[in-house]
Each structure stands twice: as C-alpha cells, then as structure tokens.
Amino acid sequence: MKERNTTIDFLRGLAVLLMILIHATAYFLGDPTVYAVWDYTHFAVPLFVFCSGYIFFAKDSITTLSVSYVVKGLKRLVIPYYLFLIPFFILVFIKNPTSFNIKQMTEKILLSGGRDLSWLVILFIYFLFLIPVIHFMYRQKKWLFYILTGTAFVSTVLLLISIPPVPFRYVMWLPWTFFLIFTLLFTNHKENRYFFIGTILLSVMTFFITRDFLQSQGKTLVLTENKYPPNLYYLSYGIFFTTVMYWVHRLVSKNKLYMTYLQKPFDFLSAHSYSLFFIHFLFVKIFVDYGFHKIIGPWWFFVVLLFLSAAVQKGILLIRAGK
C-alpha cells in the first residue's frame, strides 16, 4: 500500500474544516466577527484544487485520457452526488411538498443551476480532463503550455473587469486552469526556498493590487463574490494561503506529538473529504429548515455539523466493514 502524503492530508482535511465552518457561519453574517471569519476562510476550494492537482502532478508518468480513466473518474465524482440527492429530495419534500417540483429535480440531476453544491462537482469533472492535459503539455508540448498559461492568466485579469454574460459554470474552467498551473509549478519547485518566498511576495502584492483595482471600480471585495468564476483577486488569496499552509504543516510535522495524535483527524477528514462534503450539506439543510442553527449559534453549529458529519461517515465505514 502506497504511503499517504501527510501534508496533502493536512491540507485537504483543513479544507473540509473550513468548508464546514463557512457553511455554518453563513447564516450569522450580521455579526461582524462571524462575517470576517466567513469571508476570510474562503480559501477552502483552492486547497481542494491544490491537493487534487498536487497528487497527479507528482507522478512520474503522464496519464493518458483513456476511456477507462474517464469512466472511472466520472463514477468517483458523480455516483456520490446522486446518492446524496436521494436523502436531499426526501428532506425537501418533507419540509415543503409544494416546493418539490420537476424543475428543481431536473436542475439537480443535470448538475445545472446557480451556486448550489453541484457547481463543485462540475469543476472537478473539468479537472478530470484538464489536469492530464496540463501535465502532458508541460512535459511534452511546452509551447502549448505557455499559450495556455498566458490565456488562463489573462482570463483572471479580465474577470476583474467584467463577467461574461453566460452561466459561470461554462467559463470557470479557464481561470481555475491558472491555479492548476500554479499547483504544477509548486509541485516541481516545492523544495526551492526562492520559489516559496517569491510565491508569497508575488501573491500578496497581486492580492492588494487587485483589491485596490476592485475598490476603485466600486466592485465588491467579498471573496466569495469574486469566486464565480474566480478572478485574480480571489486566486491570489488562495495561492497565498495554500503556500503558507503547506509550509506550516512542513514545520509542525517535525513535532512527533503532532504527528502521533493531531495528524490522525486530518487524515480521516482527508480520506473521506468528498463524502463529507455531501453529508454535512444534509445536516445544514435539516438545521436551517427547522431553525435549530439559531438556537445554538454559529460556533456550536460548526462543532455540531463537524461531529455529526464525521459520525455518519464513521457509521458508513463500519457498515461497509460488516461490524
């Protein structure tokens, strides 16, 4: 059995924690402190994207886009989503049968709609094709790689100015390609201290330059509002925190106490991140539909969501093991 990368497990586990925290605090934005936490923890998706790209780009061989590769990847991404839809539709019907309609069902089934959770499924379906293509270009067709890099970067800049009048799901693959290219370069130069320092400085500088630009244009600085599709402001923020968190783990992993006890929860969250993504949404819906979240407040809501989601995941594992 191949040994897991504990740093990637830490980053993916952290992304799960941030994801649940974001969705727990989203219903209490009237509180300035909660709002700040909600806004500035929006680097969860960049962490997920980085981890997926890193694992692939670290391979010595180039994966070809074969039918078996695509089918296997689609099954891994789509089947959990459709399994999630079954209890989701049941919860919708129980709460309000009149709101349960064919249009809503069709949008969910076809992975269409707005910013609901299916957009992330679509994004990773894009990555199923993009990551091998980027890897191939970098290894075999450098001139195509440079053209793609330039095009992807320009798209992140143009998105600061205006968003195309089409559903963001159709165009989000291009700016996210720029982040995947950062991931590829990071994977190949992760031991280079100058690359690390340069990435930190350049991402900070880019973040504040783009922030000033957005402010001068009277545009919102809320990170999540710059995520659909992601512009350079949002992506530079994600690049900065991804780089910082990567090296934070590299430093703390030297502590045996951390690696013995605290790494394990992150390993669990990482190994089951995709299913936890769907499970916690079901609990969010239950608590919000019936107003339970208002009783316990944002921080306990986060704790309860985390505990219940992890408990259900653990229960599923035990059932599969026949215990």
Coordinates of C-alpha atoms in Angstrom, one line a residue:
M1 CA 0.0 0.0 0.0
K2 CA 1.4 3.4 -1.0
E3 CA 2.2 5.7 1.9
R4 CA 0.0 8.7 2.1
N5 CA 1.3 12.3 1.8
T6 CA 0.6 13.7 5.3
T7 CA 1.0 17.3 4.1
I8 CA -1.7 16.8 1.5
D9 CA -3.9 15.0 4.0
F10 CA -3.5 18.0 6.3
L11 CA -4.4 20.5 3.6
R12 CA -7.4 18.5 2.4
G13 CA -8.5 17.9 6.0
L14 CA -8.1 21.6 6.7
A15 CA -10.2 22.4 3.6
V16 CA -13.0 20.2 5.0
L17 CA -12.9 22.0 8.3
L18 CA -13.0 25.4 6.5
M19 CA -15.8 24.3 4.2
I20 CA -18.0 23.3 7.2
L21 CA -17.1 26.5 9.0
I22 CA -18.0 28.6 6.0
H23 CA -21.4 27.0 5.7
A24 CA -22.0 27.1 9.5
T25 CA -21.3 30.8 9.8
A26 CA -23.1 31.8 6.5
Y27 CA -26.4 32.2 8.4
F28 CA -25.0 34.7 11.0
L29 CA -23.4 37.3 8.9
G30 CA -25.0 40.2 10.9
D31 CA -22.2 39.7 13.5
P32 CA -19.0 41.5 12.3
T33 CA -16.7 38.8 13.8
V34 CA -18.6 36.0 12.2
Y35 CA -18.7 37.8 8.9
A36 CA -14.9 38.3 9.0
V37 CA -14.3 34.6 9.7
W38 CA -16.8 33.6 7.0
D39 CA -15.2 35.9 4.4
Y40 CA -11.5 35.2 5.1
T41 CA -11.8 31.5 5.3
H42 CA -12.8 31.3 1.6
F43 CA -9.6 29.5 0.6
A44 CA -11.1 26.1 1.1
V45 CA -11.8 25.4 -2.6
P46 CA -8.2 26.4 -3.6
L47 CA -6.9 23.9 -1.0
F48 CA -9.1 21.2 -2.5
V49 CA -8.0 22.0 -6.0
F50 CA -4.3 22.1 -5.0
C51 CA -4.5 18.7 -3.3
S52 CA -6.1 17.1 -6.4
G53 CA -3.6 18.7 -8.7
Y54 CA -0.5 18.0 -6.5
I55 CA -1.2 14.3 -6.2
F56 CA -1.5 14.0 -10.0
F57 CA 1.4 16.3 -10.9
A58 CA 3.7 14.5 -8.5
K59 CA 3.5 11.3 -10.6
D60 CA 6.5 10.5 -12.9
S61 CA 4.3 9.1 -15.6
I62 CA 1.8 11.0 -17.8
T63 CA -1.7 9.8 -17.6
T64 CA -3.5 9.4 -20.9
L65 CA -7.1 10.4 -21.4
S66 CA -8.3 6.8 -22.0
V67 CA -12.0 5.7 -21.8
S68 CA -11.3 3.7 -18.7
Y69 CA -9.7 6.7 -17.0
V70 CA -12.6 9.0 -17.8
V71 CA -15.3 6.4 -16.8
K72 CA -13.5 5.6 -13.5
G73 CA -13.2 9.3 -12.7
L74 CA -16.8 10.1 -13.6
K75 CA -18.0 7.3 -11.4
R76 CA -15.9 8.6 -8.5
L77 CA -17.4 12.1 -8.9
V78 CA -20.9 11.5 -10.0
I79 CA -22.2 8.5 -8.0
P80 CA -21.7 10.1 -4.5
Y81 CA -23.5 13.2 -5.8
Y82 CA -26.6 11.2 -7.0
L83 CA -26.6 9.1 -3.8
F84 CA -26.7 12.5 -1.9
L85 CA -29.7 13.6 -4.0
I86 CA -31.9 10.8 -2.6
P87 CA -32.0 12.0 1.0
F88 CA -31.8 15.6 -0.2
F89 CA -35.0 15.3 -2.2
I90 CA -36.7 13.5 0.7
L91 CA -35.8 16.3 3.0
V92 CA -37.1 18.9 0.6
F93 CA -40.4 17.0 0.2
I94 CA -40.9 16.6 4.0
K95 CA -40.3 20.2 4.8
N96 CA -42.4 21.7 2.0
P97 CA -44.0 19.3 -0.5
T98 CA -45.3 22.3 -2.6
S99 CA -41.7 23.4 -3.4
F100 CA -40.8 19.9 -4.6
N101 CA -41.1 20.3 -8.4
I102 CA -39.8 18.8 -11.6
K103 CA -37.7 21.8 -12.5
Q104 CA -35.8 21.7 -9.2
M105 CA -35.2 18.0 -9.6
T106 CA -34.1 18.3 -13.2
E107 CA -31.6 21.1 -12.4
K108 CA -30.1 19.0 -9.6
I109 CA -30.0 15.8 -11.7
L110 CA -28.4 17.6 -14.7
L111 CA -25.9 19.4 -12.5
S112 CA -27.2 22.8 -13.6
G113 CA -28.4 25.8 -11.7
G114 CA -26.6 28.5 -9.9
R115 CA -24.2 28.4 -6.9
D116 CA -25.6 25.2 -5.3
L117 CA -23.2 22.5 -4.4
S118 CA -23.3 20.8 -7.8
W119 CA -21.0 23.5 -9.2
L120 CA -18.1 21.9 -7.4
V121 CA -18.9 18.5 -8.9
I122 CA -18.8 20.2 -12.4
L123 CA -15.5 21.8 -11.5
F124 CA -13.8 18.5 -10.7
I125 CA -15.3 16.9 -13.8
Y126 CA -13.5 19.7 -15.7
F127 CA -10.3 18.8 -13.8
L128 CA -10.7 15.2 -14.8
F129 CA -9.7 16.3 -18.3
L130 CA -7.7 19.5 -17.6
I131 CA -5.1 18.0 -15.2
P132 CA -3.8 15.3 -17.5
V133 CA -3.8 17.8 -20.4
I134 CA -1.8 20.4 -18.4
H135 CA 0.6 17.7 -17.3
F136 CA 1.1 16.5 -20.8
M137 CA 1.7 20.0 -22.2
Y138 CA 4.2 20.8 -19.5
R139 CA 6.1 17.6 -20.2
Q140 CA 5.8 17.3 -24.0
K141 CA 4.5 20.5 -25.6
K142 CA 6.0 23.4 -23.7
W143 CA 4.8 26.0 -26.3
L144 CA 1.2 24.9 -25.8
F145 CA 1.7 25.0 -22.1
Y146 CA 2.9 28.6 -22.3
I147 CA 0.0 29.6 -24.5
L148 CA -2.4 28.0 -22.0
T149 CA -0.7 29.7 -19.1
G150 CA -0.9 33.1 -20.7
T151 CA -4.6 32.6 -21.8
A152 CA -5.6 31.4 -18.3
F153 CA -3.8 34.3 -16.6
V154 CA -5.4 36.9 -18.9
S155 CA -8.8 35.4 -18.1
T156 CA -8.2 36.0 -14.4
V157 CA -7.4 39.6 -15.1
L158 CA -10.4 40.2 -17.4
L159 CA -12.7 38.8 -14.8
L160 CA -11.7 41.7 -12.6
I161 CA -13.3 44.0 -15.1
S162 CA -16.4 42.1 -16.1
I163 CA -18.0 38.7 -16.0
P164 CA -19.2 37.1 -19.3
P165 CA -23.0 37.1 -19.7
V166 CA -23.1 33.3 -19.6
P167 CA -23.5 30.9 -16.7
F168 CA -20.3 30.9 -14.7
R169 CA -20.1 27.1 -14.9
Y170 CA -19.3 27.3 -18.6
V171 CA -16.2 29.5 -18.2
M172 CA -14.9 28.8 -14.7
W173 CA -12.5 26.1 -16.0
L174 CA -10.2 28.7 -17.6
P175 CA -9.3 30.8 -14.5
W176 CA -9.1 27.6 -12.4
T177 CA -6.6 26.4 -15.0
F178 CA -4.3 29.2 -13.9
F179 CA -4.5 27.8 -10.3
L180 CA -3.8 24.3 -11.6
I181 CA -0.7 25.6 -13.4
F182 CA 0.4 27.2 -10.1
T183 CA 0.0 23.8 -8.5
L184 CA 2.0 22.1 -11.2
L185 CA 4.9 24.6 -10.7
F186 CA 4.7 24.4 -6.9
T187 CA 4.9 20.6 -7.2
N188 CA 8.0 20.8 -9.2
H189 CA 9.7 23.5 -7.2
K190 CA 8.4 22.9 -3.7
E191 CA 11.9 22.4 -2.2
N192 CA 13.2 25.7 -3.7
R193 CA 13.1 28.4 -1.0
Y194 CA 13.3 31.1 -3.5
F195 CA 10.2 29.8 -5.2
F196 CA 8.4 29.8 -1.9
I197 CA 9.5 33.3 -1.0
G198 CA 8.7 34.6 -4.5
T199 CA 5.2 33.0 -4.4
I200 CA 4.4 34.6 -1.1
L201 CA 5.6 38.0 -2.1
L202 CA 4.0 37.9 -5.5
S203 CA 0.7 36.6 -4.3
V204 CA 0.5 39.3 -1.5
M205 CA 1.4 42.0 -3.9
T206 CA -1.1 40.8 -6.5
F207 CA -3.8 40.5 -3.9
F208 CA -3.5 44.1 -2.8
I209 CA -3.1 45.5 -6.3
T210 CA -6.3 43.7 -7.5
R211 CA -8.0 44.7 -4.3
D212 CA -7.3 48.3 -4.9
F213 CA -8.4 48.0 -8.5
L214 CA -11.8 46.4 -7.5
Q215 CA -12.2 49.1 -4.9
S216 CA -11.5 51.9 -7.4
Q217 CA -14.2 50.4 -9.7
G218 CA -16.7 50.2 -6.9
K219 CA -16.8 46.4 -7.1
T220 CA -17.3 44.1 -4.1
L221 CA -14.3 42.9 -2.1
V222 CA -16.2 39.9 -0.7
L223 CA -14.1 36.9 -1.6
T224 CA -17.0 34.6 -2.4
E225 CA -18.4 37.2 -4.8
N226 CA -15.2 37.0 -6.7
K227 CA -15.2 33.2 -7.0
Y228 CA -17.9 32.5 -9.6
P229 CA -15.9 32.4 -11.8
P230 CA -12.6 33.2 -9.8
N231 CA -10.7 36.3 -10.7
L232 CA -7.1 37.2 -9.9
Y233 CA -8.1 38.8 -6.6
Y234 CA -9.6 35.5 -5.3
L235 CA -7.0 33.3 -6.8
S236 CA -4.0 35.3 -5.4
Y237 CA -5.6 35.0 -2.0
G238 CA -5.9 31.2 -2.5
I239 CA -2.3 30.9 -3.7
F240 CA -1.0 32.8 -0.7
F241 CA -2.8 30.7 1.9
T242 CA -2.2 27.4 0.1
T243 CA 1.5 28.1 0.1
V244 CA 1.5 29.3 3.8
M245 CA -0.5 26.3 5.0
Y246 CA 1.7 23.9 3.1
W247 CA 4.8 25.1 4.8
V248 CA 3.1 25.4 8.2
H249 CA 2.5 21.7 8.1
R250 CA 6.0 21.0 6.9
L251 CA 7.2 22.8 10.1
V252 CA 4.8 21.3 12.6
S253 CA 5.2 17.8 11.2
K254 CA 8.7 17.8 12.8
N255 CA 6.9 17.6 16.1
K256 CA 6.3 13.9 16.9
L257 CA 3.4 14.7 19.3
Y258 CA 1.6 16.4 16.5
M259 CA 2.2 13.6 14.0
T260 CA 1.2 10.9 16.5
Y261 CA -2.1 12.5 17.7
L262 CA -3.2 15.6 15.7
Q263 CA -2.4 14.3 12.3
K264 CA -5.0 11.5 12.6
P265 CA -8.1 13.6 12.5
F266 CA -6.8 15.4 9.4
D267 CA -6.1 12.0 7.8
F268 CA -9.7 10.9 8.4
L269 CA -11.2 14.2 7.1
S270 CA -8.9 14.0 4.0
A271 CA -9.6 10.4 3.2
H272 CA -13.4 11.0 3.2
S273 CA -13.5 14.6 2.1
Y274 CA -15.7 14.1 -0.9
S275 CA -18.4 12.2 1.0
L276 CA -18.2 14.6 4.0
F277 CA -18.8 17.4 1.5
F278 CA -22.3 15.9 0.8
I279 CA -23.1 14.6 4.3
H280 CA -22.6 18.0 6.0
F281 CA -24.9 19.7 3.5
L282 CA -27.7 17.4 4.6
F283 CA -27.3 18.4 8.2
V284 CA -27.0 22.1 7.2
K285 CA -30.4 21.7 5.4
I286 CA -32.0 20.0 8.4
F287 CA -30.8 22.5 11.0
V288 CA -31.6 25.6 8.8
D289 CA -35.0 24.3 7.6
Y290 CA -36.2 23.9 11.2
G291 CA -34.3 26.8 12.8
F292 CA -32.1 24.7 15.1
H293 CA -29.0 26.7 14.0
K294 CA -30.4 29.8 15.5
I295 CA -30.6 28.2 18.9
I296 CA -27.0 27.0 19.1
G297 CA -25.3 29.9 17.3
P298 CA -22.5 29.9 14.7
W299 CA -19.7 28.3 16.6
W300 CA -21.6 25.4 18.1
F301 CA -23.4 25.0 14.8
F302 CA -19.9 24.4 13.3
V303 CA -19.0 21.9 16.0
V304 CA -22.3 20.0 15.7
L305 CA -22.0 19.8 11.9
L306 CA -18.5 18.5 12.1
F307 CA -19.3 15.9 14.8
L308 CA -22.5 14.7 13.1
S309 CA -20.9 14.5 9.7
A310 CA -17.9 12.6 11.0
A311 CA -20.1 10.3 13.0
V312 CA -22.2 9.4 9.9
Q313 CA -19.1 8.8 7.9
K314 CA -17.7 6.6 10.5
G315 CA -21.0 4.7 10.7
I316 CA -20.9 4.2 6.9
L317 CA -17.4 2.7 7.2
L318 CA -18.5 0.4 9.9
I319 CA -21.5 -0.8 8.0
R320 CA -19.3 -1.4 4.9
A321 CA -16.9 -3.4 7.1
G322 CA -19.8 -5.5 8.3
K323 CA -19.4 -4.5 12.0

